[in-house]
Coordinates of C-alpha atoms in Angstrom, one line a residue:
M1 CA 0.0 0.0 0.0
T2 CA 1.4 3.4 -0.9
T3 CA 1.8 6.2 1.6
L4 CA 1.5 9.9 1.4
S5 CA 3.0 12.4 3.7
T6 CA 1.4 15.8 3.9
P7 CA 1.9 18.8 6.2
Y8 CA -1.7 18.6 7.2
F9 CA -0.9 15.4 9.2
S10 CA 2.2 16.9 10.9
G11 CA 4.6 14.9 8.8
H12 CA 3.1 11.5 9.7
A13 CA 2.8 9.1 6.8
V14 CA -0.8 8.1 6.0
R15 CA -2.0 5.3 3.8
T16 CA -3.6 6.5 0.6
S17 CA -6.7 4.4 1.1
A18 CA -7.2 6.1 4.5
I19 CA -7.4 9.5 2.9
F20 CA -10.5 8.5 1.0
T21 CA -12.4 7.3 4.1
M22 CA -11.5 10.2 6.4
G23 CA -13.8 12.1 8.4
V24 CA -17.3 13.3 8.1
F25 CA -17.4 15.8 10.9
S26 CA -20.9 17.0 10.9
L27 CA -24.2 17.1 9.0
I28 CA -26.7 20.0 9.0
I29 CA -30.1 19.9 7.2
I30 CA -31.8 23.2 6.5
N31 CA -35.4 23.6 5.4
K32 CA -36.4 25.7 2.5
A33 CA -37.1 28.7 4.7
G34 CA -33.6 28.6 6.2
G35 CA -34.4 26.9 9.5
L36 CA -32.2 24.3 11.1
I37 CA -34.1 21.0 11.1
Y38 CA -31.3 18.5 11.8
Q39 CA -27.7 18.7 13.2
R40 CA -25.4 15.9 14.1
E41 CA -21.7 15.6 14.8
F42 CA -20.0 12.3 13.8
Q43 CA -16.5 12.9 15.0
S44 CA -14.4 15.6 16.6
G45 CA -12.3 17.8 14.5
L46 CA -14.2 21.0 14.2
R47 CA -14.7 23.5 17.0
N48 CA -17.8 22.7 19.2
L49 CA -20.7 25.0 18.5
S50 CA -23.7 25.7 20.7
T51 CA -27.2 25.1 19.5
N52 CA -27.6 28.9 18.9
D53 CA -24.4 28.9 16.8
Y54 CA -25.9 26.1 14.6
L55 CA -29.1 28.1 14.2
V56 CA -27.2 31.2 13.2
L57 CA -25.0 29.1 10.8
A58 CA -28.1 27.7 9.1
G59 CA -29.8 31.0 8.6
T60 CA -26.6 32.7 7.4
F61 CA -25.8 29.9 5.0
H62 CA -29.3 30.0 3.6
G63 CA -28.9 33.8 2.9
V64 CA -25.5 33.4 1.4
H65 CA -26.7 30.5 -0.8
A66 CA -29.6 32.7 -2.1
I67 CA -27.3 35.6 -2.8
T68 CA -24.7 33.4 -4.7
R69 CA -27.6 31.9 -6.6
S70 CA -28.8 35.3 -7.8
I71 CA -25.4 36.6 -8.8
T72 CA -24.4 33.7 -11.0
P73 CA -23.2 35.5 -14.1
K74 CA -24.6 34.8 -17.5
I75 CA -22.1 34.3 -20.3
P76 CA -22.5 35.4 -23.9
I77 CA -23.8 32.7 -26.3
S78 CA -21.6 32.5 -29.3
Q79 CA -23.9 32.8 -32.3
P80 CA -23.0 32.4 -36.0
P81 CA -22.6 35.7 -37.8
P82 CA -26.1 36.9 -38.7
S83 CA -27.2 37.2 -42.3
P84 CA -28.5 40.7 -42.9
A85 CA -32.2 40.5 -42.4
T86 CA -34.1 43.2 -44.0
S87 CA -37.6 44.4 -43.1
S88 CA -40.4 45.4 -45.4
T89 CA -39.1 49.0 -45.2
G90 CA -35.7 47.9 -46.5
T91 CA -33.8 48.6 -43.3
T92 CA -31.6 46.0 -41.6
A93 CA -33.2 44.5 -38.4
P94 CA -31.0 44.6 -35.3
V95 CA -29.8 41.2 -34.0
S96 CA -30.0 40.7 -30.3
S97 CA -27.1 39.2 -28.4
G98 CA -28.0 36.1 -26.3
H99 CA -26.7 35.2 -22.8
S100 CA -27.0 32.0 -20.9
Y101 CA -26.0 30.5 -17.6
P102 CA -22.7 28.4 -17.7
N103 CA -24.6 25.1 -18.0
P104 CA -27.8 25.7 -20.0
G105 CA -30.6 23.5 -18.9
V106 CA -29.1 23.0 -15.4
P107 CA -30.7 25.2 -12.7
V108 CA -28.5 27.8 -11.0
S109 CA -27.4 26.2 -7.7
G110 CA -25.6 28.9 -5.7
L111 CA -22.8 28.0 -3.3
D112 CA -21.9 24.3 -3.8
Y113 CA -18.9 24.0 -1.6
L114 CA -16.5 25.9 0.6
E115 CA -13.0 24.6 1.3
T116 CA -10.4 25.6 3.8
D117 CA -7.2 23.8 4.9
K118 CA -9.1 22.3 7.9
F119 CA -12.5 21.3 6.5
R120 CA -14.7 21.2 3.4
L121 CA -18.4 22.3 3.5
T122 CA -20.4 20.7 0.7
C123 CA -24.0 21.8 0.0
F124 CA -26.6 19.6 -1.7
Q125 CA -29.9 21.2 -2.4
T126 CA -33.0 19.1 -3.2
L127 CA -35.6 20.1 -5.7
T128 CA -37.9 21.1 -2.8
G129 CA -35.2 23.5 -1.4
T130 CA -34.0 21.5 1.5
K131 CA -30.2 21.9 1.9
F132 CA -27.8 19.3 3.2
L133 CA -24.6 20.7 4.5
L134 CA -21.8 18.2 5.0
F135 CA -18.6 19.1 6.9
T136 CA -15.8 16.8 6.0
D137 CA -12.0 16.6 6.1
P138 CA -10.7 18.4 3.0
L139 CA -8.9 15.1 1.9
T140 CA -12.1 13.0 2.0
G141 CA -12.9 11.6 -1.4
S142 CA -16.3 10.8 -3.0
V143 CA -18.1 13.5 -1.0
D144 CA -20.8 13.6 -3.7
T145 CA -21.4 9.9 -3.2
I146 CA -21.6 10.4 0.6
I147 CA -24.1 13.2 0.4
Q148 CA -26.2 11.3 -2.1
K149 CA -26.3 8.3 0.3
I150 CA -27.3 10.6 3.2
Y151 CA -30.1 12.0 1.0
E152 CA -31.2 8.5 0.2
L153 CA -31.3 7.6 3.9
Y154 CA -33.2 10.8 4.6
A155 CA -35.8 10.0 1.9
D156 CA -36.2 6.4 3.2
Y157 CA -36.4 7.1 7.0
V158 CA -37.6 10.6 7.4
M159 CA -39.8 11.4 4.4
K160 CA -41.5 8.0 4.4
N161 CA -42.1 8.3 8.2
P162 CA -45.9 9.0 8.5
F163 CA -45.3 10.9 11.8
Y164 CA -42.8 13.4 10.3
Q165 CA -44.2 16.8 9.4
I166 CA -42.4 18.4 6.5
E167 CA -40.2 21.4 7.3
M168 CA -40.2 20.6 11.0
P169 CA -37.1 19.3 13.0
V170 CA -36.1 15.8 12.2
R171 CA -36.6 13.5 15.2
C172 CA -36.3 10.0 13.6
E173 CA -34.4 7.4 15.5
A174 CA -34.2 5.1 12.5
F175 CA -32.6 7.8 10.4
D176 CA -30.0 8.5 13.1
R177 CA -29.3 4.8 13.6
H178 CA -28.9 4.0 9.9
L179 CA -26.9 7.1 9.1
G180 CA -24.4 6.5 11.9
A181 CA -24.1 2.8 11.0
W182 CA -23.5 3.6 7.3
L183 CA -20.9 6.3 8.1
R184 CA -19.1 3.9 10.5
G185 CA -19.1 1.2 7.9
R186 CA -17.3 3.3 5.3
A187 CA -14.3 4.0 7.6

């Protein structure tokens, strides 16, 4: 097995395979109105926050996400040179310049991830506006796969729970249990 030495690990050699199973620190779920509906820490590594701090974080991220979504720039669409179109009066009709978002057909998503040297924050927004914020080690691989599996567990154990009220705090023991077991099983 190969090793990789990085300054992040204070000079200690680390197995390459271990890098891809490193830490999921915390998960936050925010409803479409910006309210915190779920928060759970899985391992230490980030500074401990109070409940009030998590509420402020959820509301702040919701606002920043909305702003970044609205300021996504449109890029000019390259169009073939127009042939001179003449109107019935014999004048040339103006040709409008088109603009599009970077990936036409894909909805503008806003802030997708934020990375520092200590952690990576990844945001996954569902079609209904619920946001999943996953805090991981910056060297954790396959974060998109992890967040998709978390969403799958949420759909199976929270959304299919007949006692869960949409947009309200998540209090589902089966979700907690399966989520913790799945994350422990990946390490």
